[in-house]
CSV table of C-alpha atoms in Angstrom, one decimal:
chain,number,residue,atom,x,y,z
T,1082,MET,CA,1.8,-21.1,-20.8
T,1083,SER,CA,2.7,-23.8,-18.4
T,1084,HIS,CA,0.3,-24.5,-15.5
T,1085,ASP,CA,1.2,-25.5,-11.9
T,1086,HIS,CA,-0.8,-26.1,-8.8
T,1087,ASP,CA,-0.5,-23.1,-6.5
T,1088,HIS,CA,-2.6,-24.7,-3.8
T,1089,ASP,CA,-1.6,-27.0,-1.0
T,1090,HIS,CA,-3.6,-30.3,-1.1
T,1091,GLY,CA,-3.3,-30.3,2.7
T,1092,GLN,CA,-5.9,-27.5,2.7
T,1093,ASP,CA,-8.3,-29.1,0.3
T,1094,HIS,CA,-11.6,-27.2,0.0
T,1095,HIS,CA,-13.7,-29.7,-1.9
T,1096,HIS,CA,-11.6,-29.6,-5.0
T,1097,ASP,CA,-13.5,-32.6,-6.4
T,1098,LYS,CA,-16.6,-30.5,-6.7
T,1099,TRP,CA,-15.1,-28.3,-9.3
T,1100,PRO,CA,-14.5,-28.9,-13.0
T,1101,ASP,CA,-11.3,-30.6,-14.1
T,1102,GLY,CA,-8.5,-28.0,-14.4
T,1103,PHE,CA,-10.2,-25.4,-12.2
T,1104,TRP,CA,-7.6,-25.5,-9.6
T,1105,GLU,CA,-4.7,-25.4,-12.0
T,1106,GLN,CA,-3.4,-21.8,-12.0
T,1107,PRO,CA,-0.7,-20.1,-14.1
T,1108,ARG,CA,2.4,-19.3,-12.1
T,1109,ARG,CA,2.1,-15.7,-13.1
T,1110,LEU,CA,-0.4,-13.3,-14.5
T,1111,GLY,CA,-0.1,-12.1,-18.1
T,1112,GLU,CA,2.6,-10.2,-19.8
T,1113,GLY,CA,2.9,-6.8,-21.6
T,1114,LEU,CA,0.7,-3.7,-21.4
T,1115,GLU,CA,-1.2,-3.9,-24.7
T,1116,GLY,CA,-4.8,-3.0,-24.2
T,1117,HIS,CA,-4.1,-1.4,-20.8
T,1118,GLY,CA,-7.4,0.5,-20.6
T,1119,ALA,CA,-5.9,3.7,-19.2
T,1120,THR,CA,-6.8,5.6,-22.4
T,1121,ASP,CA,-10.1,5.9,-24.1
T,1122,ASP,CA,-11.7,8.0,-26.8
T,1123,TYR,CA,-12.5,10.8,-24.3
T,1124,ASN,CA,-8.8,11.7,-24.3
T,1125,GLU,CA,-7.9,11.2,-27.9
T,1126,GLY,CA,-6.6,14.2,-29.8
T,1127,ARG,CA,-5.7,16.5,-26.9
T,1128,ALA,CA,-2.2,17.6,-26.0
T,1129,PRO,CA,-0.9,15.5,-23.1
T,1130,GLY,CA,-0.3,17.0,-19.7
T,1131,LEU,CA,-1.9,17.5,-16.3
T,1132,LEU,CA,-5.5,18.7,-16.0
T,1133,PHE,CA,-6.4,20.9,-13.1
T,1134,ALA,CA,-9.9,19.8,-12.1
T,1135,ASN,CA,-10.0,22.3,-9.1
T,1136,ARG,CA,-9.4,25.9,-8.6
T,1137,LYS,CA,-6.2,26.8,-6.9
T,1138,ALA,CA,-6.3,26.4,-3.1
T,1139,GLU,CA,-9.8,25.1,-2.8
T,1140,GLY,CA,-10.8,23.7,0.6
T,1141,GLY,CA,-10.9,20.0,1.2
T,1142,PHE,CA,-14.7,19.7,1.2
T,1143,SER,CA,-15.3,21.8,-1.9
T,1144,GLY,CA,-14.7,21.2,-5.6
T,1145,ILE,CA,-13.9,17.9,-7.2
T,1146,GLN,CA,-12.5,15.2,-5.0
T,1147,THR,CA,-9.2,14.2,-6.4
T,1148,PHE,CA,-6.6,13.1,-3.8
T,1149,ALA,CA,-5.5,16.2,-2.0
T,1150,LYS,CA,-6.9,18.2,-5.0
T,1151,LEU,CA,-4.0,17.0,-7.1
T,1152,PRO,CA,-4.2,17.6,-10.8
T,1153,VAL,CA,-5.5,14.8,-12.9
T,1154,ALA,CA,-3.6,12.5,-15.4
T,1155,LEU,CA,-5.7,10.3,-17.5
T,1156,THR,CA,-3.2,8.7,-19.8
T,1157,PRO,CA,0.3,7.4,-19.7
T,1158,GLU,CA,1.2,10.2,-22.0
T,1159,ASP,CA,0.0,12.7,-19.4
T,1160,LEU,CA,2.3,11.2,-16.9
T,1161,ARG,CA,5.3,11.4,-19.2
T,1162,ALA,CA,4.6,14.9,-20.5
T,1163,ALA,CA,4.4,16.3,-16.9
T,1164,ASN,CA,7.3,14.1,-15.6
T,1165,VAL,CA,5.1,12.9,-12.8
T,1166,ASP,CA,7.0,11.6,-9.8
T,1167,VAL,CA,4.0,10.1,-7.9
T,1168,ALA,CA,0.6,9.0,-9.2
T,1169,VAL,CA,-2.2,8.2,-6.8
T,1170,LEU,CA,-4.8,5.7,-8.2
T,1171,GLY,CA,-7.7,3.7,-7.0
T,1172,VAL,CA,-8.6,0.1,-7.3
T,1173,PRO,CA,-12.3,-0.1,-6.2
T,1174,TRP,CA,-12.5,-3.9,-5.9
T,1175,ASP,CA,-13.7,-6.1,-3.1
T,1176,SER,CA,-15.0,-9.2,-4.7
T,1177,THR,CA,-12.2,-11.3,-3.3
T,1178,ALA,CA,-12.8,-10.4,0.4
T,1179,THR,CA,-13.9,-13.0,2.8
T,1180,GLY,CA,-15.0,-10.7,5.7
T,1181,ARG,CA,-17.1,-7.6,5.6
T,1182,SER,CA,-17.5,-6.2,2.2
T,1183,GLY,CA,-17.3,-2.5,1.1
T,1184,THR,CA,-13.7,-2.0,0.3
T,1185,ASN,CA,-14.7,-1.1,-3.2
T,1186,HIS,CA,-15.7,2.2,-1.7
T,1187,GLY,CA,-12.3,2.7,-0.2
T,1188,PRO,CA,-10.7,4.9,-2.9
T,1189,LEU,CA,-13.6,7.3,-2.9
T,1190,ALA,CA,-13.6,7.6,0.9
T,1191,ILE,CA,-9.9,8.1,1.1
T,1192,ARG,CA,-10.0,10.9,-1.4
T,1193,SER,CA,-13.1,12.7,0.0
T,1194,CYS,CA,-12.5,12.5,3.8
T,1195,ASP,CA,-9.7,15.1,3.8
T,1196,TYR,CA,-10.4,18.6,5.2
T,1197,LYS,CA,-6.9,19.8,4.4
T,1198,GLY,CA,-7.5,21.5,1.2
T,1199,GLY,CA,-6.2,22.3,-2.2
T,1200,TYR,CA,-3.2,21.7,-4.3
T,1201,GLY,CA,-1.4,25.0,-4.3
T,1202,ARG,CA,-1.6,25.5,-0.5
T,1203,PRO,CA,1.4,24.6,1.7
T,1204,HIS,CA,1.5,21.0,2.8
T,1205,PHE,CA,4.3,21.5,5.2
T,1206,SER,CA,5.2,18.5,7.4
T,1207,LEU,CA,5.6,19.8,11.0
T,1208,ASP,CA,7.7,16.7,11.9
T,1209,THR,CA,10.2,17.1,9.1
T,1210,HIS,CA,9.8,20.6,7.6
T,1211,VAL,CA,9.5,19.0,4.1
T,1212,ASP,CA,6.7,19.9,1.8
T,1213,ALA,CA,6.2,17.0,-0.6
T,1214,PHE,CA,3.8,19.0,-2.8
T,1215,ALA,CA,6.5,21.6,-3.4
T,1216,GLU,CA,9.2,19.0,-4.0
T,1217,LEU,CA,7.4,16.5,-6.2
T,1218,THR,CA,5.2,16.5,-9.3
T,1219,MET,CA,2.1,14.5,-8.4
T,1220,ALA,CA,-1.2,13.6,-10.0
T,1221,ASP,CA,-4.4,11.6,-9.4
T,1222,TYR,CA,-4.5,8.9,-12.1
T,1223,GLY,CA,-8.1,8.0,-11.4
T,1224,ASP,CA,-9.2,4.3,-10.9
T,1225,ALA,CA,-8.3,1.1,-12.6
T,1226,PRO,CA,-11.0,-0.6,-14.7
T,1227,ILE,CA,-13.1,-3.1,-12.9
T,1228,SER,CA,-15.1,-5.9,-14.5
T,1229,VAL,CA,-17.7,-6.8,-11.8
T,1230,GLY,CA,-17.8,-10.6,-11.3
T,1231,ASN,CA,-14.8,-11.3,-13.4
T,1232,THR,CA,-11.7,-11.7,-11.2
T,1233,ALA,CA,-9.3,-12.9,-13.8
T,1234,ARG,CA,-10.0,-10.1,-16.3
T,1235,THR,CA,-10.0,-7.5,-13.5
T,1236,PHE,CA,-6.7,-8.6,-12.1
T,1237,GLU,CA,-5.1,-8.5,-15.6
T,1238,ASP,CA,-6.5,-5.0,-16.1
T,1239,ILE,CA,-5.2,-3.9,-12.7
T,1240,ARG,CA,-1.7,-5.2,-13.6
T,1241,LYS,CA,-1.7,-3.4,-16.9
T,1242,PHE,CA,-3.1,-0.2,-15.5
T,1243,ILE,CA,-0.5,0.0,-12.8
T,1244,GLY,CA,2.1,-1.1,-15.3
T,1245,THR,CA,1.4,2.1,-17.3
T,1246,VAL,CA,2.3,4.2,-14.2
T,1247,VAL,CA,5.6,2.4,-13.5
T,1248,ASP,CA,6.5,2.3,-17.2
T,1249,ALA,CA,6.0,6.1,-17.3
T,1250,GLY,CA,8.6,6.6,-14.5
T,1251,ALA,CA,6.1,7.4,-11.7
T,1252,ILE,CA,5.7,5.9,-8.3
T,1253,PRO,CA,2.2,4.4,-8.0
T,1254,ILE,CA,0.4,4.9,-4.7
T,1255,ILE,CA,-2.6,2.6,-4.8
T,1256,LEU,CA,-5.9,3.0,-2.9
T,1257,GLY,CA,-7.7,-0.3,-2.4
T,1258,GLY,CA,-9.8,-2.2,-2.5
T,1259,ASP,CA,-9.3,-5.6,-0.8
T,1260,HIS,CA,-5.8,-7.0,-0.3
T,1261,ALA,CA,-6.1,-9.4,-3.2
T,1262,ILE,CA,-5.2,-6.5,-5.5
T,1263,THR,CA,-1.6,-6.6,-4.2
T,1264,TRP,CA,-1.1,-9.7,-6.4
T,1265,PRO,CA,-1.6,-7.9,-9.7
T,1266,ALA,CA,-0.2,-4.6,-8.4
T,1267,ALA,CA,3.1,-5.9,-7.1
T,1268,THR,CA,3.3,-8.1,-10.2
T,1269,ALA,CA,3.1,-5.0,-12.4
T,1270,VAL,CA,6.0,-3.5,-10.4
T,1271,ALA,CA,8.1,-6.7,-10.7
T,1272,ASP,CA,7.3,-6.8,-14.4
T,1273,HIS,CA,9.1,-3.5,-14.7
T,1274,TYR,CA,12.0,-3.8,-12.3
T,1275,GLY,CA,12.6,-7.6,-12.7
T,1276,TYR,CA,11.4,-10.7,-10.9
T,1277,GLY,CA,13.2,-11.1,-7.7
T,1278,LYS,CA,14.3,-7.4,-7.6
T,1279,VAL,CA,11.4,-6.1,-5.6
T,1280,GLY,CA,10.9,-6.5,-1.9
T,1281,ILE,CA,7.7,-5.9,0.1
T,1282,VAL,CA,7.3,-4.6,3.6
T,1283,HIS,CA,3.8,-5.8,4.5
T,1284,PHE,CA,1.9,-4.3,7.4
T,1285,ASP,CA,-1.0,-6.5,8.3
T,1286,ALA,CA,-2.8,-8.4,11.1
T,1287,HIS,CA,-2.8,-11.4,8.8
T,1288,ALA,CA,-0.1,-13.1,6.8
T,1289,ASP,CA,-2.2,-13.4,3.5
T,1290,THR,CA,-0.1,-16.4,2.6
T,1291,GLY,CA,-3.0,-18.9,2.4
T,1292,ALA,CA,-2.8,-21.6,-0.3
T,1293,ASP,CA,-6.4,-20.9,-1.2
T,1294,MET,CA,-9.5,-19.7,0.5
T,1295,PRO,CA,-12.7,-21.7,0.5
T,1296,GLY,CA,-14.0,-21.5,-3.1
T,1297,SER,CA,-11.6,-19.0,-4.4
T,1298,LEU,CA,-7.9,-19.0,-5.4
T,1299,ALA,CA,-7.8,-15.3,-5.8
T,1300,SER,CA,-8.5,-13.9,-2.3
T,1301,HIS,CA,-7.4,-11.2,0.1
T,1302,GLY,CA,-6.0,-14.1,2.1
T,1303,THR,CA,-3.7,-15.4,-0.6
T,1304,PRO,CA,-1.9,-12.6,-2.5
T,1305,MET,CA,1.5,-13.0,-0.9
T,1306,ARG,CA,1.6,-16.7,-1.8
T,1307,HIS,CA,0.7,-16.0,-5.4
T,1308,LEU,CA,3.5,-13.4,-5.6
T,1309,ILE,CA,6.0,-15.9,-4.1
T,1310,ASN,CA,4.9,-18.9,-6.2
T,1311,SER,CA,5.0,-16.8,-9.4
T,1312,GLY,CA,8.6,-15.7,-8.7
T,1313,ALA,CA,7.6,-12.0,-8.8
T,1314,VAL,CA,8.6,-11.4,-5.2
T,1315,PRO,CA,10.6,-14.2,-3.5
T,1316,GLY,CA,9.8,-15.1,0.1
T,1317,LYS,CA,13.2,-13.8,1.3
T,1318,ASN,CA,12.2,-10.4,-0.1
T,1319,PHE,CA,9.1,-10.1,2.3
T,1320,VAL,CA,9.2,-8.4,5.7
T,1321,GLN,CA,5.9,-8.7,7.6
T,1322,VAL,CA,4.9,-6.6,10.6
T,1323,GLY,CA,2.0,-6.7,13.0
T,1324,LEU,CA,0.6,-10.3,12.6
T,1325,ARG,CA,-1.8,-11.4,15.4
T,1326,GLY,CA,-5.0,-13.3,16.1
T,1327,TYR,CA,-5.8,-16.9,15.2
T,1328,TRP,CA,-4.6,-17.5,11.7
T,1329,PRO,CA,-2.5,-18.8,10.0
T,1330,GLU,CA,-2.1,-22.3,11.4
T,1331,GLN,CA,1.3,-24.1,11.8
T,1332,GLU,CA,1.2,-25.6,8.4
T,1333,THR,CA,1.2,-22.2,6.7
T,1334,LEU,CA,3.7,-20.8,9.2
T,1335,ASP,CA,6.0,-23.7,8.2
T,1336,TRP,CA,5.6,-22.8,4.5
T,1337,MET,CA,6.4,-19.2,5.3
T,1338,ASP,CA,9.6,-20.3,7.1
T,1339,ASP,CA,10.5,-22.5,4.1
T,1340,GLN,CA,10.2,-19.4,1.9
T,1341,LYS,CA,12.6,-17.5,4.2
T,1342,MET,CA,9.9,-14.8,4.9
T,1343,ARG,CA,10.8,-12.5,7.7
T,1344,THR,CA,7.8,-12.0,10.0
T,1345,HIS,CA,7.4,-9.8,13.0
T,1346,PHE,CA,4.4,-10.7,15.1
T,1347,MET,CA,2.5,-8.4,17.4
T,1348,ALA,CA,3.8,-10.4,20.3
T,1349,GLU,CA,7.3,-9.2,19.4
T,1350,ILE,CA,6.2,-5.6,19.2
T,1351,ILE,CA,4.5,-5.8,22.6
T,1352,ARG,CA,7.6,-7.4,24.1
T,1353,ASP,CA,10.3,-5.3,22.5
T,1354,GLY,CA,8.5,-2.1,21.5
T,1355,PHE,CA,7.4,-0.9,18.1
T,1356,ASP,CA,10.5,1.3,17.5
T,1357,LYS,CA,12.9,-1.6,18.0
T,1358,VAL,CA,10.8,-3.9,15.7
T,1359,LEU,CA,10.6,-1.1,13.1
T,1360,GLU,CA,14.4,-0.7,13.2
T,1361,ARG,CA,14.7,-4.4,12.4
T,1362,ALA,CA,12.2,-4.1,9.6
T,1363,VAL,CA,14.0,-1.2,8.1
T,1364,ASP,CA,17.3,-3.0,8.2
T,1365,GLU,CA,15.7,-6.1,6.6
T,1366,ALA,CA,14.1,-3.9,3.9
T,1367,LEU,CA,17.5,-2.4,3.1
T,1368,ASP,CA,19.0,-5.9,3.0
T,1369,GLN,CA,16.4,-7.7,0.9
T,1370,ALA,CA,16.1,-6.4,-2.6
T,1371,ASP,CA,16.9,-3.5,-5.0
T,1372,HIS,CA,13.5,-1.9,-4.9
T,1373,LEU,CA,10.9,-1.6,-2.1
T,1374,TYR,CA,7.1,-1.8,-2.2
T,1375,ILE,CA,5.0,-1.0,0.9
T,1376,SER,CA,1.7,-2.9,1.3
T,1377,LEU,CA,-0.3,-1.4,4.1
T,1378,ASP,CA,-3.4,-3.3,5.2
T,1379,ILE,CA,-5.2,-0.8,7.4
T,1380,ASP,CA,-6.2,-3.7,9.8
T,1381,VAL,CA,-2.7,-3.8,11.1
T,1382,CYS,CA,-3.9,-1.0,13.3
T,1383,ASP,CA,-6.1,-1.7,16.3
T,1384,PRO,CA,-9.8,-1.3,15.5
T,1385,ALA,CA,-9.8,1.6,17.9
T,1386,TYR,CA,-7.8,3.5,15.2
T,1387,ALA,CA,-9.2,1.7,12.2
T,1388,PRO,CA,-12.7,0.3,12.7
T,1389,GLY,CA,-13.7,0.6,9.1
T,1390,THR,CA,-12.1,-2.6,7.7
T,1391,GLY,CA,-13.4,-6.0,6.7
T,1392,THR,CA,-11.4,-8.3,9.1
T,1393,PRO,CA,-10.7,-6.2,12.2
T,1394,GLU,CA,-8.4,-7.8,14.8
T,1395,PRO,CA,-8.1,-6.2,18.3
T,1396,GLY,CA,-4.7,-5.7,19.8
T,1397,GLY,CA,-3.0,-3.9,16.9
T,1398,ILE,CA,-0.6,-1.0,16.6
T,1399,THR,CA,-1.5,2.7,16.8
T,1400,SER,CA,-2.1,5.2,14.0
T,1401,ASN,CA,1.0,7.2,15.1
T,1402,ASP,CA,3.2,4.1,14.8
T,1403,ILE,CA,2.0,3.3,11.3
T,1404,LEU,CA,2.4,6.8,10.0
T,1405,ARG,CA,5.9,7.1,11.3
T,1406,ALA,CA,6.8,3.6,9.9
T,1407,VAL,CA,5.6,4.5,6.4
T,1408,ARG,CA,7.4,7.8,6.3
T,1409,ARG,CA,10.6,6.2,7.6
T,1410,LEU,CA,10.6,3.4,5.0
T,1411,ALA,CA,9.9,5.9,2.2
T,1412,ALA,CA,12.7,8.3,3.4
T,1413,GLU,CA,15.4,5.9,4.7
T,1414,VAL,CA,15.0,3.0,2.2
T,1415,GLY,CA,13.1,4.6,-0.7
T,1416,ILE,CA,10.1,3.1,-2.4
T,1417,VAL,CA,8.9,2.4,-5.9
T,1418,ALA,CA,5.3,1.7,-5.0
T,1419,MET,CA,2.8,1.5,-2.2
T,1420,ASP,CA,-0.7,0.3,-1.6
T,1421,VAL,CA,-3.2,1.1,1.2
T,1422,VAL,CA,-5.9,-1.5,1.3
T,1423,GLU,CA,-8.9,-2.9,3.2
T,1424,VAL,CA,-10.6,0.4,4.1
T,1425,SER,CA,-14.3,-0.4,4.2
T,1426,PRO,CA,-16.3,2.8,4.6
T,1427,PRO,CA,-19.6,1.2,5.5
T,1428,TYR,CA,-17.9,0.0,8.8
T,1429,ASP,CA,-16.1,3.2,9.5
T,1430,ASP,CA,-17.3,5.5,12.2
T,1431,ARG,CA,-19.1,8.8,11.3
T,1432,GLY,CA,-15.8,10.7,11.7
T,1433,GLU,CA,-14.3,8.6,8.9
T,1434,ILE,CA,-11.2,7.9,11.1
T,1435,THR,CA,-10.2,4.8,9.1
T,1436,ALA,CA,-10.3,6.6,5.8
T,1437,LEU,CA,-8.5,9.6,7.3
T,1438,LEU,CA,-5.8,7.3,8.6
T,1439,ALA,CA,-5.3,5.8,5.2
T,1440,ASN,CA,-5.2,9.3,3.7
T,1441,ARG,CA,-2.5,10.4,6.1
T,1442,ALA,CA,-0.5,7.3,5.4
T,1443,VAL,CA,-0.4,8.3,1.8
T,1444,ARG,CA,0.7,11.8,2.7
T,1445,GLU,CA,3.4,10.4,5.0
T,1446,ALA,CA,4.6,8.3,2.1
T,1447,MET,CA,4.7,11.4,-0.1
T,1448,THR,CA,6.7,13.2,2.6
T,1449,GLY,CA,9.1,10.3,2.8
T,1450,ILE,CA,9.6,10.1,-0.9
T,1451,ALA,CA,10.4,13.9,-1.0
T,1452,MET,CA,12.8,13.4,1.9
T,1453,HIS,CA,14.6,10.6,0.1
T,1454,ARG,CA,14.9,12.8,-3.0
T,1455,LYS,CA,16.4,15.6,-0.9
T,1456,GLY,CA,18.9,13.2,0.7
T,1457,ILE,CA,17.3,13.2,4.1
T,1458,THR,CA,17.8,9.6,4.9
T,1459,GLU,CA,19.1,9.5,8.5
T,1460,PRO,CA,17.3,7.2,10.9
T,1461,ASP,CA,14.1,8.6,12.4
T,1462,PHE,CA,14.8,12.1,11.2
T,1463,LEU,CA,12.9,14.9,12.9
T,1464,HIS,CA,13.5,18.6,12.3
T,1465,PRO,CA,15.1,20.2,15.3
T,1466,TYR,CA,12.3,22.7,15.5
T,1467,ALA,CA,9.7,19.9,15.9
T,1468,VAL,CA,11.4,18.6,19.0
T,1469,GLY,CA,11.9,22.1,20.6
T,1470,LEU,CA,15.5,22.9,19.5
T,1471,ASP,CA,17.0,25.8,17.7
T,1472,ALA,CA,19.5,25.7,14.8
T,1473,ASP,CA,22.4,25.2,17.3
T,1474,GLY,CA,20.7,22.3,19.1
T,1475,ASN,CA,19.7,24.4,22.2
T,1476,ARG,CA,16.3,24.4,23.7
T,1477,ARG,CA,14.1,26.8,21.8
T,1478,ASN,CA,11.5,27.2,24.5
T,1479,LYS,CA,12.6,28.8,27.8
T,1480,VAL,CA,11.9,26.9,30.9
T,1481,PHE,CA,10.8,29.1,33.8
T,1482,ARG,CA,10.3,26.4,36.4
T,1483,ARG,CA,12.8,23.8,37.6
T,1484,ALA,CA,11.7,20.2,37.7
């Protein structure tokens, strides 16, 4: 395999202090799915299919905490046998975070924070009148294998693990974990659909396009550059929303421009309004590639809505805005994968509001996927009943007082 420098020597972090060849990185991760680690001897010899770990309609805080009490798939054969449309999976990894740690607890918290209750109950969206759980076959696929302290092996295992989901025909929804996992996760999706065929809408306070972070090439500040340098996701296929704060510097911004990345800063959102910027992002997503991947860093939201994250940046967007944005992209554009990253439960408040926001972002993505399958793709669709109208478009609620 050929090796190229992925780093920018203009941002040298004491490279001379490391062994020869340390900073030479392959342009891509590995290939193939052999040895994927999704199957072990616990599941040998049984008929493939979904396993119901909970009793029907159990409450959210009882029973076994799969995501939304979904049935479990533990092998690629389970996914195929059940024709699973959406597979939720965790990547409990935070060894490439530079801020507060704890995102390895994110998948557990996102699953367990939900009061809503069991698979088998209605999960009816009041905004759209679509029940994703009735429209789609979904499963919890468990967590990717993690090798503590071994980034290279872990990232290869993540790529293969997620590759088994995509190869089985399901849409992976990935619970992080720090944002570095998007490098192997999106690579797995590009491996399946083709390099250059996948676009990413990236919600984040930070660009994550660093050449390298001090002492680490694999970092939650570098995954988008790795994806671009490898060719998996070209820069022109990126749409970024919500950037703010004090990084990156001009040199990295210039590199982003050279890659033809399309970036919407928080300043643009404040000036023009979130809805206008979201319309631009949706149009760009439709224009950019054949298949869409959403990468949601929870720190795109203001810390008032998402305090439990490793690198909080005040001045962000609201929880309502991000939930609508995810649903709209999934419905109007259609998605092949999504990750929700950087939820750090140790820094969440006692009400678990960050974990709950991440949980609801996943549910809105599911609703959007179901809407797309049903052909409900008109811009910013809301069911008439949700906005006070009857079937004929007349006001459903009588007004007894004049304004």
